[in-house]
Short mmCIF file of C-alpha atoms and ligand atoms in Angstrom, two decimals:
data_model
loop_
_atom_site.label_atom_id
_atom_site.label_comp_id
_atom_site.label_asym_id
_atom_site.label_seq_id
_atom_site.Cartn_x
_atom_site.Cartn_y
_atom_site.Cartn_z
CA UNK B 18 92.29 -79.24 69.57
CA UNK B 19 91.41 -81.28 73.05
CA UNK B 20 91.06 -84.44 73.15
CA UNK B 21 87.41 -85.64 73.50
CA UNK B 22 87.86 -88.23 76.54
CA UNK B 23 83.94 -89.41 75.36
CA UNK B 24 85.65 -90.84 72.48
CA UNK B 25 88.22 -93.17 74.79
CA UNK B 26 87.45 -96.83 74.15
CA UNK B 27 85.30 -98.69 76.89
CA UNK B 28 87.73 -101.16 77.87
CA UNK B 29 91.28 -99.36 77.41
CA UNK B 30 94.15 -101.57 78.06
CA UNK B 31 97.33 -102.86 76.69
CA UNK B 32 97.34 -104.51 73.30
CA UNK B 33 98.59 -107.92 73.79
CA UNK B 34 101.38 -109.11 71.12
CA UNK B 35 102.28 -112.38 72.28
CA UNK B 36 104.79 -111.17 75.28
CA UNK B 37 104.94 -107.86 74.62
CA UNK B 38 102.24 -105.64 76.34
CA UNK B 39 102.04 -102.58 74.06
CA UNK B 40 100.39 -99.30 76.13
CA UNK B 41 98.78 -97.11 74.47
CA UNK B 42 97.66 -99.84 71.95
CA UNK B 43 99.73 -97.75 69.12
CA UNK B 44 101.76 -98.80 66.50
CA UNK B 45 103.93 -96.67 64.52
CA UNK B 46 103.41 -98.06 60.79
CA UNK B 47 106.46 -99.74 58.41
CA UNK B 48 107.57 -97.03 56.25
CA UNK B 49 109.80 -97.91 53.91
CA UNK B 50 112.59 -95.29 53.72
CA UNK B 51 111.30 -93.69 56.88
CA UNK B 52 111.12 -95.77 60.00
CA UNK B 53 114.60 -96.44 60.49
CA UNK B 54 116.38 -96.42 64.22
CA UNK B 55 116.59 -92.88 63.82
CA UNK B 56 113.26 -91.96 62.92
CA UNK B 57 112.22 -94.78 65.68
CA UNK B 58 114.37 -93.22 68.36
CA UNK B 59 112.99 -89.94 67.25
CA UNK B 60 109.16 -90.99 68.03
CA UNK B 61 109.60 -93.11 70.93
CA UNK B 62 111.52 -90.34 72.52
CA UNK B 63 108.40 -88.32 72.31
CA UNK B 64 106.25 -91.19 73.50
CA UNK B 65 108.97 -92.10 76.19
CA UNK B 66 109.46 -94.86 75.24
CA UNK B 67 105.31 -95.88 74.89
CA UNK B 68 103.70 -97.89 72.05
CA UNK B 69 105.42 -99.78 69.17
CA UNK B 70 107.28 -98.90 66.29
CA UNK B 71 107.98 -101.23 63.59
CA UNK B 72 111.18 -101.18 61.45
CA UNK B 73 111.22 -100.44 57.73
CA UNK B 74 110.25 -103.41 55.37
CA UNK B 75 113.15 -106.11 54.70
CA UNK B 76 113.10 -108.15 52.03
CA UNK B 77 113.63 -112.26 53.27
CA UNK B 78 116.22 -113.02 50.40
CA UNK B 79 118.25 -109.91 51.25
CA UNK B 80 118.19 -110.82 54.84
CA UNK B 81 119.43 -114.39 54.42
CA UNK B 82 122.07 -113.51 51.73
CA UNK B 83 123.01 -110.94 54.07
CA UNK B 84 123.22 -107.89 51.89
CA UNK B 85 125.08 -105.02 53.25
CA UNK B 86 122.00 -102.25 53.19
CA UNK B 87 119.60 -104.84 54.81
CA UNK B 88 122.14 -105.97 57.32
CA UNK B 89 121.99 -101.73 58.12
CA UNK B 90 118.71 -101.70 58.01
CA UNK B 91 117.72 -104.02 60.62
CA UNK B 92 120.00 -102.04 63.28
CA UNK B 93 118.27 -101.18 66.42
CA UNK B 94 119.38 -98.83 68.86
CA UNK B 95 120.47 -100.12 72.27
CA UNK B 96 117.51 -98.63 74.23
CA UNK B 97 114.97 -100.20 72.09
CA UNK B 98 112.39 -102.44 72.94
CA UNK B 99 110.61 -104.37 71.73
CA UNK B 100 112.55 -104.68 68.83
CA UNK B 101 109.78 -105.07 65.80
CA UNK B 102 111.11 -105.74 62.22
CA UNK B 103 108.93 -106.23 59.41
CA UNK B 104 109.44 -108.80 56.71
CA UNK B 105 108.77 -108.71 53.03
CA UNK B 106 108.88 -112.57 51.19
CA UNK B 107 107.24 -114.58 48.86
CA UNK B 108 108.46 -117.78 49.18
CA UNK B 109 107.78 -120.00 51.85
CA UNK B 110 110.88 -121.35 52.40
CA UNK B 111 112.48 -118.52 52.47
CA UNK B 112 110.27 -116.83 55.10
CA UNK B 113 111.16 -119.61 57.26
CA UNK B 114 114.47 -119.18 57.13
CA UNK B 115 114.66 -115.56 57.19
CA UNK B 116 112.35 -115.87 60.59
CA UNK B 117 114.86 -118.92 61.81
CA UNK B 118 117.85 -116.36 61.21
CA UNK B 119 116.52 -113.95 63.60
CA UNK B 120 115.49 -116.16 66.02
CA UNK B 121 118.72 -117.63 66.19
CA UNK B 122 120.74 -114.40 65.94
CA UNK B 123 118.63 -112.81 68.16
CA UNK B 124 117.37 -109.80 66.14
CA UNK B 125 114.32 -109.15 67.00
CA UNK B 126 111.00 -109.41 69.50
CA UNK B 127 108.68 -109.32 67.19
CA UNK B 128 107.92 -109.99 63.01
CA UNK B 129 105.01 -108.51 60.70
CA UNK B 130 105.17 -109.59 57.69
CA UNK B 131 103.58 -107.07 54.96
CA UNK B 132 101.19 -108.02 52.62
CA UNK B 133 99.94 -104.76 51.63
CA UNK B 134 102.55 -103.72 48.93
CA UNK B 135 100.48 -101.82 45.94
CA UNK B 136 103.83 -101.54 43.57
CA UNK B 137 103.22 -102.64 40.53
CA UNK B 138 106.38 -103.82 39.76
CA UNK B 139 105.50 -106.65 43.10
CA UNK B 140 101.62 -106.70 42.34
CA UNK B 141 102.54 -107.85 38.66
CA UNK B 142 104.40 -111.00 39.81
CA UNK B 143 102.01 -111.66 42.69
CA UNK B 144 104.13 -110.45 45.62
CA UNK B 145 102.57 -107.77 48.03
CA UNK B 146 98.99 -107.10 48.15
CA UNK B 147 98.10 -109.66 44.90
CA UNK B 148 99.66 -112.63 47.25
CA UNK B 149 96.56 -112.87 49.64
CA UNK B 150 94.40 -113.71 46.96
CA UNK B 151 96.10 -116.95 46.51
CA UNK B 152 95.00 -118.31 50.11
CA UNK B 153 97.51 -121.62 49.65
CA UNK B 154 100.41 -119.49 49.47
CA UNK B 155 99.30 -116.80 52.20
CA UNK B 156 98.66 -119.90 54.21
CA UNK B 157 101.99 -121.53 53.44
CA UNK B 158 104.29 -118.20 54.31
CA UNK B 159 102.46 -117.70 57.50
CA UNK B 160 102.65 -121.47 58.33
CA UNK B 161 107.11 -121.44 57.33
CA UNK B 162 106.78 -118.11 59.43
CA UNK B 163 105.09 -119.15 62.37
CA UNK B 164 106.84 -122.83 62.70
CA UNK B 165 109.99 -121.21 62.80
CA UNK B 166 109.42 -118.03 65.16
CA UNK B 167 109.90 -119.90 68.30
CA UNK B 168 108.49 -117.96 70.83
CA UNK B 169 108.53 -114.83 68.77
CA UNK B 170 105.15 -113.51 67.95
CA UNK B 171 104.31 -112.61 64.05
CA UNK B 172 101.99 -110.62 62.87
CA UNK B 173 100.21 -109.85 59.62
CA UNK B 174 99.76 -105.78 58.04
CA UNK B 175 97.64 -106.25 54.53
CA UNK B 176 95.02 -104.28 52.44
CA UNK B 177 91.41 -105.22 52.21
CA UNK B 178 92.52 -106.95 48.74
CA UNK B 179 93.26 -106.06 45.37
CA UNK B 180 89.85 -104.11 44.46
CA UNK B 181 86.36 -104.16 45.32
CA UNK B 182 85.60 -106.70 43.55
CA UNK B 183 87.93 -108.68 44.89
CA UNK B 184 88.40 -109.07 48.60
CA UNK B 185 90.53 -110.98 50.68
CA UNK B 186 90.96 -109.10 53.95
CA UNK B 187 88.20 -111.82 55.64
CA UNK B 188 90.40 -115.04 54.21
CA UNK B 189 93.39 -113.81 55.33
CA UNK B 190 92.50 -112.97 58.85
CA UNK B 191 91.03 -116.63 59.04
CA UNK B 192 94.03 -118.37 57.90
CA UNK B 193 96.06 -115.95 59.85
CA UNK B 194 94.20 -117.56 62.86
CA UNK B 195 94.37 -120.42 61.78
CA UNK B 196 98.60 -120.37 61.21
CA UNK B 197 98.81 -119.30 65.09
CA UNK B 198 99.88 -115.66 64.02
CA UNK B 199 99.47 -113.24 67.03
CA UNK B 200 97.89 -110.05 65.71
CA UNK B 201 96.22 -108.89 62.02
CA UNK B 202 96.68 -105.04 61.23
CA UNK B 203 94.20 -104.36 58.59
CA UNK B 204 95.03 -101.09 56.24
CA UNK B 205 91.28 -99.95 55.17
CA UNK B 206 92.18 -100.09 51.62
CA UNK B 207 92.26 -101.95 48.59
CA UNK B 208 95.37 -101.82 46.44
CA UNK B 209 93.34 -100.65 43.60
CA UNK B 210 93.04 -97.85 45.75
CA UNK B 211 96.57 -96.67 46.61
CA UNK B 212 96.55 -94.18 48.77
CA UNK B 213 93.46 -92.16 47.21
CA UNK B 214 90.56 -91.62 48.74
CA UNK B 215 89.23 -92.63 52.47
CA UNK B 216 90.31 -95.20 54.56
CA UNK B 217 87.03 -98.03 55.16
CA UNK B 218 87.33 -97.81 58.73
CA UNK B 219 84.20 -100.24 58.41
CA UNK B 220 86.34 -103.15 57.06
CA UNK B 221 88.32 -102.90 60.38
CA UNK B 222 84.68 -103.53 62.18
CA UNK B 223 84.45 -106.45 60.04
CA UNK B 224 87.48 -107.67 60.20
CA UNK B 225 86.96 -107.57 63.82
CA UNK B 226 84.01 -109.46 64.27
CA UNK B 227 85.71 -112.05 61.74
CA UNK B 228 88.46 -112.97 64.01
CA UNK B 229 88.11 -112.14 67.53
CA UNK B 230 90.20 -114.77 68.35
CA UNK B 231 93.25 -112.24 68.05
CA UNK B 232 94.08 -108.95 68.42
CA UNK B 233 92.94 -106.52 64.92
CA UNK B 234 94.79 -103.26 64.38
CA UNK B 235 93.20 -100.57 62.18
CA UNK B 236 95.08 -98.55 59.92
CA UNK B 237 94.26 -95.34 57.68
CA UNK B 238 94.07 -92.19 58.12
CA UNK B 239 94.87 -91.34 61.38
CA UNK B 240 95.98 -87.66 61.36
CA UNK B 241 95.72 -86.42 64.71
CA UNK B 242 95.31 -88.41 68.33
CA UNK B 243 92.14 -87.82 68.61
CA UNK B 244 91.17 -89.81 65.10
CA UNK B 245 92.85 -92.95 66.97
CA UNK B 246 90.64 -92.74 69.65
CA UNK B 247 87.64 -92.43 67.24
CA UNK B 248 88.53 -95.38 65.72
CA UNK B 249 89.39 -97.49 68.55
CA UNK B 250 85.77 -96.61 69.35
CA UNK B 251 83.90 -97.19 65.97
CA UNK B 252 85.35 -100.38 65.01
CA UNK B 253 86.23 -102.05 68.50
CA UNK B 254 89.45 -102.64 67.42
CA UNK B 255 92.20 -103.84 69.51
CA UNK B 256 94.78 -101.06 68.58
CA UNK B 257 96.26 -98.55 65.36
CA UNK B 258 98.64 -98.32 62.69
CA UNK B 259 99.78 -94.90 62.55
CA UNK B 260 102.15 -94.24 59.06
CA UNK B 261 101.78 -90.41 57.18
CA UNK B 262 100.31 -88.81 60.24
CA UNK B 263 103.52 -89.16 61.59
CA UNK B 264 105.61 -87.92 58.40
CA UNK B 265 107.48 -84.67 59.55
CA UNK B 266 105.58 -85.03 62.86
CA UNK B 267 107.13 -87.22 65.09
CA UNK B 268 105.86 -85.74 68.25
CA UNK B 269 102.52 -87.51 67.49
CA UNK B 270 103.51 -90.16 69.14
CA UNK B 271 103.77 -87.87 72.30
CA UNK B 272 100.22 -86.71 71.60
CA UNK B 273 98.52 -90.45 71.33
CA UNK B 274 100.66 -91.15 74.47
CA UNK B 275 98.91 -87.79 75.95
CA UNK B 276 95.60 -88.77 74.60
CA UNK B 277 95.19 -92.00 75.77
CA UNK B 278 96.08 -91.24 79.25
CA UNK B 279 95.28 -87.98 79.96
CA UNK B 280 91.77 -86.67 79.22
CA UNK B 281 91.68 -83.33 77.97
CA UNK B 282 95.77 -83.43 76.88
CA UNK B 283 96.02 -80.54 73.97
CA UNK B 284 97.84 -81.52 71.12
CA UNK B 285 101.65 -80.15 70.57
CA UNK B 286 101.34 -77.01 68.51
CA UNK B 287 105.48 -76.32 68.24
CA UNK B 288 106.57 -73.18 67.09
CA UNK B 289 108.99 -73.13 63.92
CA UNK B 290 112.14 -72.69 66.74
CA UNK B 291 111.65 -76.31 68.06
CA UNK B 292 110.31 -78.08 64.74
CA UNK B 293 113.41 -76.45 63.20
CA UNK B 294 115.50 -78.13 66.66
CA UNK B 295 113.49 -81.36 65.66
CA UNK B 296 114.86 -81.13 62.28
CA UNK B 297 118.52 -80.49 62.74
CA UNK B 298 118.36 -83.51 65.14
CA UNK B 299 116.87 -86.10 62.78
CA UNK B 300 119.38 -85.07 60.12
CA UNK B 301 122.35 -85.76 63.10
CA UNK B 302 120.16 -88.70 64.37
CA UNK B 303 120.49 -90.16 60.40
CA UNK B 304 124.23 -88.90 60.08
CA UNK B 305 125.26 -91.15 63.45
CA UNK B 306 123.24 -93.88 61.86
CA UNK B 307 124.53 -93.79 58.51
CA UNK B 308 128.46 -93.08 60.12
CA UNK B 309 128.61 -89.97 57.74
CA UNK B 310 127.09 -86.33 58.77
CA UNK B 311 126.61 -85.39 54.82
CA UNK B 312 124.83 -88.80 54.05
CA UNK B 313 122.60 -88.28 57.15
CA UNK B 314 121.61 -84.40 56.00
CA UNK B 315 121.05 -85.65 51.88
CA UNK B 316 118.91 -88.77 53.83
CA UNK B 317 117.26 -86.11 55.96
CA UNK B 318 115.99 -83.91 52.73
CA UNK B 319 112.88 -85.85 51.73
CA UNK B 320 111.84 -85.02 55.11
CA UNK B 321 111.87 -81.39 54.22
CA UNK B 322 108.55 -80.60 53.23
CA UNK B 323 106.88 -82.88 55.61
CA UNK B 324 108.45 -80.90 58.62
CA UNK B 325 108.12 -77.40 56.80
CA UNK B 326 104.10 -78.06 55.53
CA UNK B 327 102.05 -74.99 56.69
CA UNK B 328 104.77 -72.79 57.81
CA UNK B 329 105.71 -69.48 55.91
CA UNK B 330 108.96 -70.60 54.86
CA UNK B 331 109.21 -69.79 50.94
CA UNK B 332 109.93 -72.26 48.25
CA UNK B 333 113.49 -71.27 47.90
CA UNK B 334 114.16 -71.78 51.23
CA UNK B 335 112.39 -75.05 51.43
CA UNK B 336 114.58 -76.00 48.52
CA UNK B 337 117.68 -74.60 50.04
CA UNK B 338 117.24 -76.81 52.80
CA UNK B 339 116.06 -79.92 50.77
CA UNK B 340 119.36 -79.86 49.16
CA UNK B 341 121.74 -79.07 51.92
CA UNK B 342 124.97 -81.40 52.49
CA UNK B 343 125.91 -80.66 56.22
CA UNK B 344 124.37 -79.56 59.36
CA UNK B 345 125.99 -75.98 59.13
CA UNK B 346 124.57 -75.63 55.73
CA UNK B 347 120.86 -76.81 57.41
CA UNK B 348 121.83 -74.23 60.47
CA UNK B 349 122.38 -71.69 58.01
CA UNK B 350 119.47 -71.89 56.21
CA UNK B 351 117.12 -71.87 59.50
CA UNK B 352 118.82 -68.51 60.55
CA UNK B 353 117.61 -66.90 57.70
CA UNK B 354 114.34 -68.01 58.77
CA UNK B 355 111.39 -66.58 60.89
CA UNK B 356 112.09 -69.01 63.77
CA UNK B 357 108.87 -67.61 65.87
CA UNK B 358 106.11 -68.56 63.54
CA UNK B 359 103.46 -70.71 65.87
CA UNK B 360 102.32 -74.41 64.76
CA UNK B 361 100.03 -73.48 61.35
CA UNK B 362 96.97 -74.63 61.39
CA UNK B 363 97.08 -75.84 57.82
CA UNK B 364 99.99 -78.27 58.61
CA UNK B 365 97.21 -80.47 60.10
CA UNK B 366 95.53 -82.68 58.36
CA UNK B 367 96.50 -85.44 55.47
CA UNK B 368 100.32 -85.66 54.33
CA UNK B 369 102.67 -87.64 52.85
CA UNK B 370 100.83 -89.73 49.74
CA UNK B 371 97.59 -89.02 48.44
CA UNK B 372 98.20 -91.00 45.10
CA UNK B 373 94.56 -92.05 43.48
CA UNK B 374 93.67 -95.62 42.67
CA UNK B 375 95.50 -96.68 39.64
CA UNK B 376 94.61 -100.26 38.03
CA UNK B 377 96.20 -103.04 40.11
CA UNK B 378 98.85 -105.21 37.49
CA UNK B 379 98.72 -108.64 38.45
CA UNK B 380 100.03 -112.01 36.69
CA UNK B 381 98.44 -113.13 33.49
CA UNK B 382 95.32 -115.75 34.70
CA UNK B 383 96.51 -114.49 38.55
CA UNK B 384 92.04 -114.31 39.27
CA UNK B 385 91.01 -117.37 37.51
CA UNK B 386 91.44 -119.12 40.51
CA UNK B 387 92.35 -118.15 44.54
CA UNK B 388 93.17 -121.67 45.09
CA UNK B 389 96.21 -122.82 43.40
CA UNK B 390 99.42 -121.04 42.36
CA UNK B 391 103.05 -122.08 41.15
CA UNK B 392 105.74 -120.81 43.04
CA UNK B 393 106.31 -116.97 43.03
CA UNK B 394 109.40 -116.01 40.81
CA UNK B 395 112.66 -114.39 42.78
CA UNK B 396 112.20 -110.63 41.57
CA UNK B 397 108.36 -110.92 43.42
CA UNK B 398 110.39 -109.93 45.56
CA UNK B 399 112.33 -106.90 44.51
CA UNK B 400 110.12 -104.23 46.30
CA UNK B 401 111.76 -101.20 47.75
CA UNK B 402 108.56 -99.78 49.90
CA UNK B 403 104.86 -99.66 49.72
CA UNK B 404 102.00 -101.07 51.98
C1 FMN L 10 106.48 -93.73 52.33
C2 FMN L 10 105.68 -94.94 52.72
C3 FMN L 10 106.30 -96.17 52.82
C4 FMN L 10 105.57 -97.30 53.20
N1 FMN L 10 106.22 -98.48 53.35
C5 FMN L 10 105.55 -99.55 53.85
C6 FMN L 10 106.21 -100.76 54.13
O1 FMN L 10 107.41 -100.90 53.92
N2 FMN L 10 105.48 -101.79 54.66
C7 FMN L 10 104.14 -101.68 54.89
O2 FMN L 10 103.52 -102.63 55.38
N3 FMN L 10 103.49 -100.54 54.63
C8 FMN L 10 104.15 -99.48 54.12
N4 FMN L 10 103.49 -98.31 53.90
C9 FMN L 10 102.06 -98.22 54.22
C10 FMN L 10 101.87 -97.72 55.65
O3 FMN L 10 102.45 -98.61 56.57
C11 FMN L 10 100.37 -97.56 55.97
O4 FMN L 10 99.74 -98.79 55.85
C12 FMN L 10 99.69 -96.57 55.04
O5 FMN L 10 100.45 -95.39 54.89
C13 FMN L 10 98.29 -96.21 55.57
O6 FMN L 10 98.36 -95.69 56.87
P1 FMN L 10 98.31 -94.10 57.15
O7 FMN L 10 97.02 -93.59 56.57
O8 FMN L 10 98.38 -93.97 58.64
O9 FMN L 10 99.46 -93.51 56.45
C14 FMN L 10 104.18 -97.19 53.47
C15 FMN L 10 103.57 -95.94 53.35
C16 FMN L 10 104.28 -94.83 52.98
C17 FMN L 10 103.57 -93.51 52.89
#
């Protein structure tokens, strides 16, 4: 595939996140699970060093309690800049003071705070995607957020609501203005929805139009470089979100750099010899991280099928390597491979979830009205991923 330099948006130019200057406008999605410093260091070294690449979601509580795991999870590698973490609360004052720890502590350039979780086990006590539906609340967190960022720009990432019939994408982006937050990313979905069916690149557009006061990012379903250009061009929004495209794939971020700058850049097609390189180094990558080689290779095997989709590797083999302990067992398993397969076409495309809609739980009376709400209870905030 080439990319189709008619699609380039009219005005290209750095997305503008308070300080930070973020060329090509690309953002490489919170994935919780996945976008730890390894994975990070992994993509930017493809994009040398371009775009922006958010950190996996931590929860506020953990962060100001300290917890062990979060404390891990917020590590970013030397080289890394700007340092974006993403934040997952539902109480006000704790937002604020999870946002006042990192200012102080210096731990990061730059917050988004998710509002997009679809869990039901966070939907069900209003947390995640069922918070924005309660505008006092949304308004509240961003407000705690905001006063207590200093000069550090926040963000918003959220879902066009909980279902059709019940949208909040538009409110959100208002208040959102109205809080002083820098930058909306909007994920063309309801939670209703999941993961299942298309992205509404229209609600972008509208979101767009809605506030274009700040900068909108569009999210969904951006598989290949040239479907962020297409969007960039049929909503008129201000940057992307790019999450599954990348799973098993982290060279994408080489081909959106490639894309955006060079007209005409083909896409990486690797052969099986360098995906399998690409591999091995992720699982060391995670085994530095982690201070352990085995827990780095057992992190590594969920990654398995992602970076083997398409190629004619054999389900024992794929399972071989999804449940290998060290990096000789991984080496070992790749030798009995054909390493000189080309890229297969079928390994483009949609990956990673596909889930269909399932019905959205939310507390009892949580619709009867979007203008009041009691305070959230402590395990709203319990999530482990989702956006
Ligand atoms: C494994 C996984 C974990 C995710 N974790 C988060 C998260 O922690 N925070 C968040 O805002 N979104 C999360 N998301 C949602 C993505 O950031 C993104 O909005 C979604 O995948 C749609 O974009 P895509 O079509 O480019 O994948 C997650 C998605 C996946 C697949």
């Amino acid at each position: 595939m080439t990319a189709d330099t008619t699609l380039a948006p009219a005005a290209p130019g750095a997305l503008r996140i308070g300080p930070h200057a973020v060329w090509p406008p690309v953002v490489l999605a919170p994935m919780a699970g996945i976008t730890n410093a390894p994975f990070r260091t992994l993509c930017r070294e493809f994009s040398g060093g371009k775009g922006l690449f958010v950190s996996e979601m931590i929860t506020t509580r953990a962060l100001v309690e300290r917890n062990d795991k979060t404390m891990q999870l917020i590590h970013f590698d030397a080289t890394e800049t700007p340092r974006s973490i993403q934040l997952y609360g539902v109480d006000p004052a704790t937002v604020g003071k999870a946002v006042r720890m990192i200012v102080d502590e210096d731990l990061a350039d730059h917050i988004d705070l998710n509002f997009g979780c679809p869990v039901p086990k966070v939907t069900r006590k209003g947390g995640g995607s069922a918070l924005p539906y309660k505008r006092p609340l949304l308004r509240a967190i961003l407000r705690e957020a905001v006063g207590n960022a200093g000069e550090l720009p926040v963000t918003i990432k959220m879902r066009k609501g909980i279902d059709d019939d019940h949208l909040t994408y538009l409110d959100a982006g208002r208040i959102a203005v109205e809080e002083g937050v820098t930058a909306v990313a909007l994920h063309g979905r309801t939670a209703a929805q999941h993961y299942g069916g298309t992205a509404d690149w229209d609600a972008v557009a509208r979101l767009k139009e809605h506030v274009p006061e700040i900068p909108v990012l569009g999210n969904g379903d951006i598989w290949c470089a040239e479907d962020a250009l297409r969007m960039m061009r049929e909503t008129g929004c201000d940057g992307v979100v790019v999450g599954r495209g990348c799973l098993g794939r982290p060279w994408l971020f080489g081909d959106l750099v490639a894309a955006f700058e060079t007209p005409d850049a083909p896409p990486a097609a690797f052969g099986f010899a360098r995906v399998a390189a690409i591999m091995r180094r992720h699982a060391e990558l995670l085994g530095l991280w982690l201070g352990d080689e085995a827990r780095g290779v057992i992190d590594f095997r969920k990654h398995v099928p992602w970076y083997t989709k398409g190629f004619a590797v054999g389900s024992e083999a794929r399972r071989a390597l999804a449940s290998a302990s060290s990096l000789a067992e991984m080496d070992e398993q790749f030798a009995g491979l054909d390493l000189t397969q080309p890229w297969p076409a079928g390994a483009d495309g949609p990956r990673g979830r596909t889930a269909p809609g399932k019905r959205v739980v939310l507390p009892d009376g949580w619709l009867d009205d979007p203008f009041t709400c009691e305070a959230l209870s402590e395990d709203a905030e319990s999530a482990t991923s989702g956006g």
